[in-house]
Each structure stands twice: as C-alpha cells, then as structure tokens.
Short mmCIF file of C-alpha atoms in Angstrom, two decimals:
data_model
loop_
_atom_site.label_atom_id
_atom_site.label_comp_id
_atom_site.label_asym_id
_atom_site.label_seq_id
_atom_site.Cartn_x
_atom_site.Cartn_y
_atom_site.Cartn_z
CA SER A 1 0.27 -0.05 0.11
CA HIS A 2 1.75 3.84 -1.00
CA LYS A 3 1.32 6.17 1.89
CA ASP A 4 -1.43 7.68 0.51
CA GLY A 5 -4.00 4.80 0.96
CA GLY A 6 -3.72 3.44 -2.38
CA TRP A 7 -2.13 0.65 -3.62
CA ILE A 8 1.04 -0.29 -6.30
CA TRP A 9 2.14 -2.89 -8.37
CA MET A 10 5.40 -3.89 -7.94
CA GLU A 11 7.94 -6.16 -9.50
CA GLY A 12 10.92 -8.19 -8.32
CA VAL A 13 13.38 -10.12 -9.35
CA ALA A 14 15.18 -12.47 -6.69
CA ARG A 15 19.30 -13.61 -7.36
CA ASN A 16 20.03 -16.73 -5.50
CA LEU A 17 23.56 -15.98 -3.64
CA LEU A 18 23.54 -18.56 -0.96
CA HIS A 19 26.87 -19.23 -2.58
CA ASP A 20 28.35 -16.43 -2.05
CA PRO A 21 30.29 -16.38 1.23
CA ASP A 22 30.20 -12.36 1.52
CA ILE A 23 26.69 -12.49 1.63
CA ALA A 24 25.34 -16.44 2.19
CA GLY A 25 21.73 -15.20 1.39
CA ILE A 26 18.39 -14.88 -1.38
CA VAL A 27 18.56 -10.94 -2.53
CA VAL A 28 15.75 -9.49 -3.65
CA ASN A 29 15.03 -6.31 -5.83
CA TYR A 30 12.22 -5.02 -6.52
CA HIS A 31 10.94 -1.33 -7.95
CA ASP A 32 7.56 0.35 -8.94
CA VAL A 33 6.02 -0.47 -12.02
CA SER A 34 2.20 0.93 -11.18
CA ALA A 35 2.53 3.32 -14.77
CA ARG A 36 3.63 0.29 -16.48
CA LYS A 37 1.13 -1.78 -15.40
CA ARG A 38 -1.85 1.52 -15.34
CA ASP A 39 -0.53 2.30 -19.54
CA GLU A 40 -1.55 -2.08 -19.90
CA ASN A 41 -4.40 -1.80 -18.42
CA ILE A 42 -6.20 1.35 -20.17
CA GLN A 43 -5.03 -0.75 -23.50
CA ALA A 44 -7.11 -4.12 -22.74
CA ALA A 45 -9.71 -2.01 -21.87
CA ARG A 46 -9.44 0.66 -24.87
CA LEU A 47 -9.39 -3.12 -26.64
CA ARG A 48 -11.98 -4.25 -25.04
CA LEU A 49 -14.47 -1.38 -25.45
CA MET A 50 -13.70 -1.23 -29.37
CA GLN A 51 -14.63 -4.14 -30.26
CA PHE A 52 -17.91 -4.15 -27.40
CA SER A 53 -19.28 -1.36 -29.55
CA THR A 54 -19.39 -3.37 -32.57
CA GLY A 55 -23.35 -4.48 -32.00
CA HIS A 56 -24.10 -2.81 -29.04
CA THR A 57 -26.44 0.85 -28.46
CA LEU A 58 -24.28 3.72 -27.31
CA GLU A 59 -26.16 3.84 -24.81
CA GLU A 60 -24.65 -0.09 -22.95
CA LEU A 61 -21.33 1.04 -24.86
CA LEU A 62 -20.89 4.04 -21.74
CA ARG A 63 -22.43 1.97 -19.06
CA ALA A 64 -19.76 -0.54 -20.39
CA THR A 65 -17.16 2.02 -20.46
CA LEU A 66 -18.52 3.39 -16.84
CA ASP A 67 -17.87 -0.39 -15.53
CA GLU A 68 -13.92 -0.59 -16.62
CA LEU A 69 -13.56 2.52 -15.02
CA GLY A 70 -15.29 1.53 -11.68
CA ALA A 71 -13.15 -1.74 -11.76
CA LEU A 72 -9.87 0.17 -11.90
CA THR A 73 -10.75 2.94 -9.02
CA ASP A 74 -12.73 0.86 -7.11
CA SER A 75 -15.82 2.83 -7.49
CA PRO A 76 -19.20 1.32 -7.64
CA ILE A 77 -20.67 4.71 -8.89
CA GLY A 78 -19.82 6.33 -11.70
CA PHE A 79 -22.10 8.33 -14.57
CA TYR A 80 -21.51 9.32 -17.95
CA HIS A 81 -23.60 13.34 -19.62
CA PHE A 82 -23.26 15.02 -22.88
CA LEU A 83 -23.20 18.93 -22.02
CA SER A 84 -24.95 20.94 -25.28
CA ALA A 85 -23.57 23.26 -26.98
CA ASP A 86 -24.56 26.11 -25.26
CA GLN A 87 -22.39 24.74 -22.75
CA ASN A 88 -26.13 24.90 -20.22
CA THR A 89 -27.15 21.58 -20.96
CA LEU A 90 -26.99 18.15 -19.23
CA THR A 91 -28.03 15.45 -20.82
CA LEU A 92 -27.84 12.11 -18.52
CA GLN A 93 -26.61 9.07 -20.66
CA ALA A 94 -25.45 6.80 -18.69
CA TRP A 95 -25.48 5.18 -14.99
CA SER A 96 -22.78 2.61 -14.43
CA THR A 97 -24.37 -1.53 -13.64
CA PHE A 98 -23.58 -1.30 -10.11
CA THR A 99 -25.19 2.33 -9.79
CA ILE A 100 -28.34 1.06 -11.08
CA GLU A 101 -28.62 -2.21 -10.02
CA LYS A 102 -27.41 -1.37 -6.75
CA MET A 103 -27.65 2.69 -5.42
CA CYS A 104 -29.60 4.55 -7.63
CA THR A 105 -33.40 4.38 -8.75
CA ALA A 106 -33.90 8.11 -9.12
CA GLU A 107 -35.54 9.29 -12.50
CA GLY A 108 -33.44 10.58 -15.01
CA ALA A 109 -31.94 9.26 -18.21
CA GLY A 110 -32.20 10.93 -21.54
CA ARG A 111 -33.53 14.09 -19.64
CA HIS A 112 -32.56 17.96 -20.16
CA TYR A 113 -31.91 19.69 -17.70
CA ASP A 114 -29.90 23.50 -16.71
CA LEU A 115 -26.77 23.31 -15.44
CA ASP A 116 -28.68 25.95 -12.34
CA GLU A 117 -30.22 22.12 -11.06
CA ALA A 118 -27.40 19.77 -10.92
CA GLY A 119 -25.52 19.76 -7.78
CA VAL A 120 -21.68 19.99 -5.89
CA TRP A 121 -20.38 17.82 -9.25
CA VAL A 122 -20.85 20.05 -12.33
CA GLU A 123 -18.54 22.10 -10.57
CA CYS A 124 -16.16 20.74 -12.77
CA VAL A 125 -17.83 22.47 -15.97
CA ARG A 126 -17.88 25.92 -14.09
CA LEU A 127 -14.32 26.16 -13.31
CA ARG A 128 -13.13 24.02 -16.64
CA GLN A 129 -11.26 21.73 -14.37
CA PRO A 130 -10.91 18.20 -13.17
CA LEU A 131 -12.55 17.93 -9.38
CA ILE A 132 -11.59 15.43 -6.68
CA HIS A 133 -14.22 15.71 -3.57
CA ASN A 134 -13.04 13.48 -0.57
CA ASN A 135 -15.35 14.46 1.96
CA TYR A 136 -18.67 15.09 0.01
CA ALA A 137 -21.14 15.81 2.96
CA ALA A 138 -18.45 18.61 4.18
CA LEU A 139 -18.95 20.49 1.40
CA SER A 140 -20.50 23.70 1.75
CA ASN A 141 -21.86 23.83 -1.59
CA ARG A 142 -23.22 21.29 -1.87
CA ARG A 143 -27.23 20.29 -2.57
CA GLY A 144 -29.52 17.16 -1.38
CA LEU A 145 -29.49 13.94 -3.79
CA PRO A 146 -33.14 13.81 -4.89
CA PRO A 147 -35.30 10.46 -4.03
CA GLY A 148 -33.36 7.34 -4.60
CA HIS A 149 -29.94 8.95 -5.47
CA ALA A 150 -27.06 7.14 -4.78
CA PRO A 151 -25.70 7.64 -1.31
CA VAL A 152 -22.46 9.41 -1.70
CA ALA A 153 -19.12 9.50 -0.25
CA ARG A 154 -16.90 10.84 -2.15
CA GLU A 155 -16.88 11.86 -5.59
CA LEU A 156 -14.25 12.79 -8.65
CA THR A 157 -15.30 14.81 -11.71
CA VAL A 158 -14.09 14.88 -15.23
CA PRO A 159 -14.88 17.63 -17.98
CA VAL A 160 -14.12 16.28 -21.67
CA PHE A 161 -12.91 19.31 -24.63
CA ARG A 162 -13.12 19.36 -27.65
CA ASP A 163 -12.74 22.66 -29.48
CA ASN A 164 -12.69 24.22 -26.29
CA LEU A 165 -15.99 23.12 -26.07
CA ILE A 166 -16.76 21.51 -22.70
CA VAL A 167 -18.77 18.19 -24.41
CA ALA A 168 -19.36 15.65 -21.82
CA ILE A 169 -18.48 15.04 -18.04
CA LEU A 170 -17.17 11.85 -16.37
CA GLY A 171 -17.78 10.94 -12.99
CA ILE A 172 -17.16 7.86 -10.19
CA GLY A 173 -17.93 7.47 -6.88
CA ASN A 174 -17.50 6.26 -3.48
CA LYS A 175 -14.07 4.76 -3.83
CA PRO A 176 -13.02 2.63 -0.37
CA GLU A 177 -10.27 5.97 0.44
CA ASP A 178 -9.76 9.21 -0.96
CA TYR A 179 -9.33 9.46 -5.22
CA THR A 180 -5.57 9.92 -5.98
CA GLU A 181 -4.09 12.12 -8.67
CA ASP A 182 -3.34 9.12 -10.43
CA ASP A 183 -7.41 7.86 -9.80
CA LEU A 184 -7.95 11.67 -11.96
CA ALA A 185 -5.01 11.16 -14.85
CA LEU A 186 -6.81 7.59 -15.50
CA ALA A 187 -10.19 8.65 -15.40
CA ILE A 188 -9.00 11.41 -17.39
CA THR A 189 -7.79 9.36 -19.49
CA PHE A 190 -11.25 7.11 -19.94
CA ALA A 191 -13.12 10.75 -19.92
CA ASP A 192 -11.43 11.48 -23.15
CA LEU A 193 -11.75 7.54 -24.90
CA THR A 194 -15.33 7.52 -23.56
CA TRP A 195 -16.06 10.67 -25.42
CA ASP A 196 -13.83 9.32 -28.47
CA ILE A 197 -15.87 6.06 -28.83
CA ALA A 198 -19.46 7.26 -28.43
CA GLU A 199 -18.55 9.67 -31.40
CA ARG A 200 -17.42 7.98 -33.76
CA LYS A 201 -20.97 5.40 -32.21
CA LEU A 202 -23.04 8.96 -33.03
CA SER A 203 -21.46 8.80 -36.39
CA GLU A 204 -21.90 4.94 -37.55
CA GLU A 205 -25.94 5.38 -36.21
CA GLU A 206 -26.54 8.32 -38.26
CA GLN A 207 -25.32 7.29 -41.50
CA ALA A 208 -27.19 3.98 -40.75
CA ARG A 209 -29.94 5.94 -39.92
CA ARG A 210 -30.11 7.90 -43.26
CA ALA A 211 -29.67 4.83 -45.21
CA ALA A 212 -32.30 3.34 -44.17
CA ASP A 213 -34.33 6.58 -44.86
CA LEU A 214 -32.98 6.67 -48.57
CA THR A 215 -33.96 2.57 -48.42
CA LEU A 216 -36.98 3.29 -47.64
CA ILE A 217 -37.56 6.64 -49.92
CA TYR A 218 -36.36 4.77 -53.17
CA GLN A 219 -39.23 1.94 -51.84
CA ALA A 220 -42.07 4.33 -51.89
CA GLY A 221 -40.53 5.70 -55.05
CA ARG A 222 -41.25 2.87 -56.84
CA GLU A 223 -44.85 2.14 -55.00
CA MET A 224 -45.54 5.71 -56.72
CA SER A 225 -43.83 4.94 -60.09
CA ARG A 226 -47.06 2.37 -60.50
CA SER A 227 -49.86 6.07 -60.36
CA LEU A 228 -51.10 7.56 -63.99
CA ASP A 229 -50.81 10.87 -62.39
CA PRO A 230 -47.56 13.04 -62.16
CA ALA A 231 -49.09 15.79 -60.12
CA ALA A 232 -49.93 13.03 -57.87
CA ILE A 233 -46.14 10.69 -58.00
CA TYR A 234 -44.83 14.54 -57.19
CA ARG A 235 -46.58 15.35 -53.66
CA GLU A 236 -46.16 12.06 -51.96
CA LEU A 237 -43.18 11.80 -52.90
CA TYR A 238 -41.81 15.14 -51.55
CA THR A 239 -44.75 15.09 -48.41
CA PHE A 240 -42.24 11.39 -47.47
CA VAL A 241 -39.18 12.67 -47.98
CA ALA A 242 -40.17 15.77 -46.00
CA ARG A 243 -41.21 13.76 -42.83
CA ALA A 244 -38.05 11.48 -42.88
CA LEU A 245 -35.41 14.51 -44.36
CA PRO A 246 -36.84 17.68 -41.97
CA CYS A 247 -33.77 19.61 -43.46
CA ALA A 248 -34.30 18.43 -47.26
CA ALA A 249 -37.36 20.11 -47.08
#
C-alpha cells in the first residue's frame, strides 16, 4: 500500500547468492511498475471497448466504459453526461451497472436539464477543470440528493473538452479510500477515450439511419411510380421526403 492510501504494483527480481560467502543469502530487488501496469490496463480496456462498440448501443457502450473505469478505481458509482453546445444543457446518458442495480433508482435517464438544477458535481464545468471531493458531506455548496439517488461519500469528476467546448462529463464515486492523482489521471484518459468512441458510434448510427431513410424513399418511389398521375407522384414523394429528412424540405 502506498503512503497516500492507494495500492501500487511492484516487480521483484531474486538472486540466489547463498554460494557467495560475503552475502550467503538471497537478494531481492523491487521496483514500482504501477505506471506500466496502468498503461497496460488502459490499453486492454480500450481494446475491449472498441470490440464491444460493434453490435451494442451507445448507452450500452457508455455503461461498459463506466464499468471498466469503476473496476480500475474501485468506484461503485459512475456516470457519463453529454453537455450541449450551449454549455448549459445536460443530458444524463448512462450510469454504471452497479449504480443502476444496487444504488440508484432516481429518474433522469435521457432527461435534459440545466446546469443550475444540478448538484456540486457540475463544478467541474463551471471551473473548467477536473475535481476531487474526498469529503462530500463537508462541502458547503452541496445540495440534497433527489429521492432514490445513490448516497455519495466521495466523488471525482472530469470535463471532456473538444475545440475549447465541454462536450461531456465523466464522474465516479464512493471509492473506499480517498481518490488520488493516479485515479484522476486514469479518469481523464477514460473520459477522452469514451468520447472518442461515443462520437464514432453516434456517426455510425446517423449514417445507418440515413441509409435506412434512403431505402424507404427508394421503395416508396417505386410504389408511387405505378400511379398514372405525375403530379400525385411528386406530391407524395415530396411529403415522404419532408417527413423522413426534415432538413431536405
């Protein structure tokens, strides 16, 4: 265990020097490999999430990401919010699996609300920097939690920036010990990784939706081509396109 309360990874090499009369023992040297182990864990998680993203919804992907980070930081609570371009409207996109199943029954999935309605965890947006609150109960600016919300003992929140705008917020909470700078670095990495994968997933879903719309338009056009009234064909096709692709009307 490290002096800050966290655990570190050590690698040891033993040498048998029993034959050496000046030593007559086994010498073991240890060194800290926590940074290397953390990098290995991040790369392994990244690969798992990239593979998971194929065939799963965005919400499932976000939840899987929070589960990965929760396991690495021993954090039972996890959430991921999107922040709109107005920098004021939040959308609750996902909670970690443990949070949903064991700790939180509060409503909110998919709900849009303003920053002013949110609790102290949005301070990372107002200050535009990651924050650690290791004594949540002692915060003077905290608000009461809504009915059914998971109790909070400590939390770590990270804003995700793209082109100088905050596009998302990742948060984890209730680690048994205080959050450390290593936890913060890990959360920042996962927050950015999550957005990159989610952005790609959103693009793929939008492309699939447009392809499906174009297929419907083509099928509708074939059906309407059987009509003998060209004006009726035009009116029906225009109405269908306007409904399927509002931006084209």
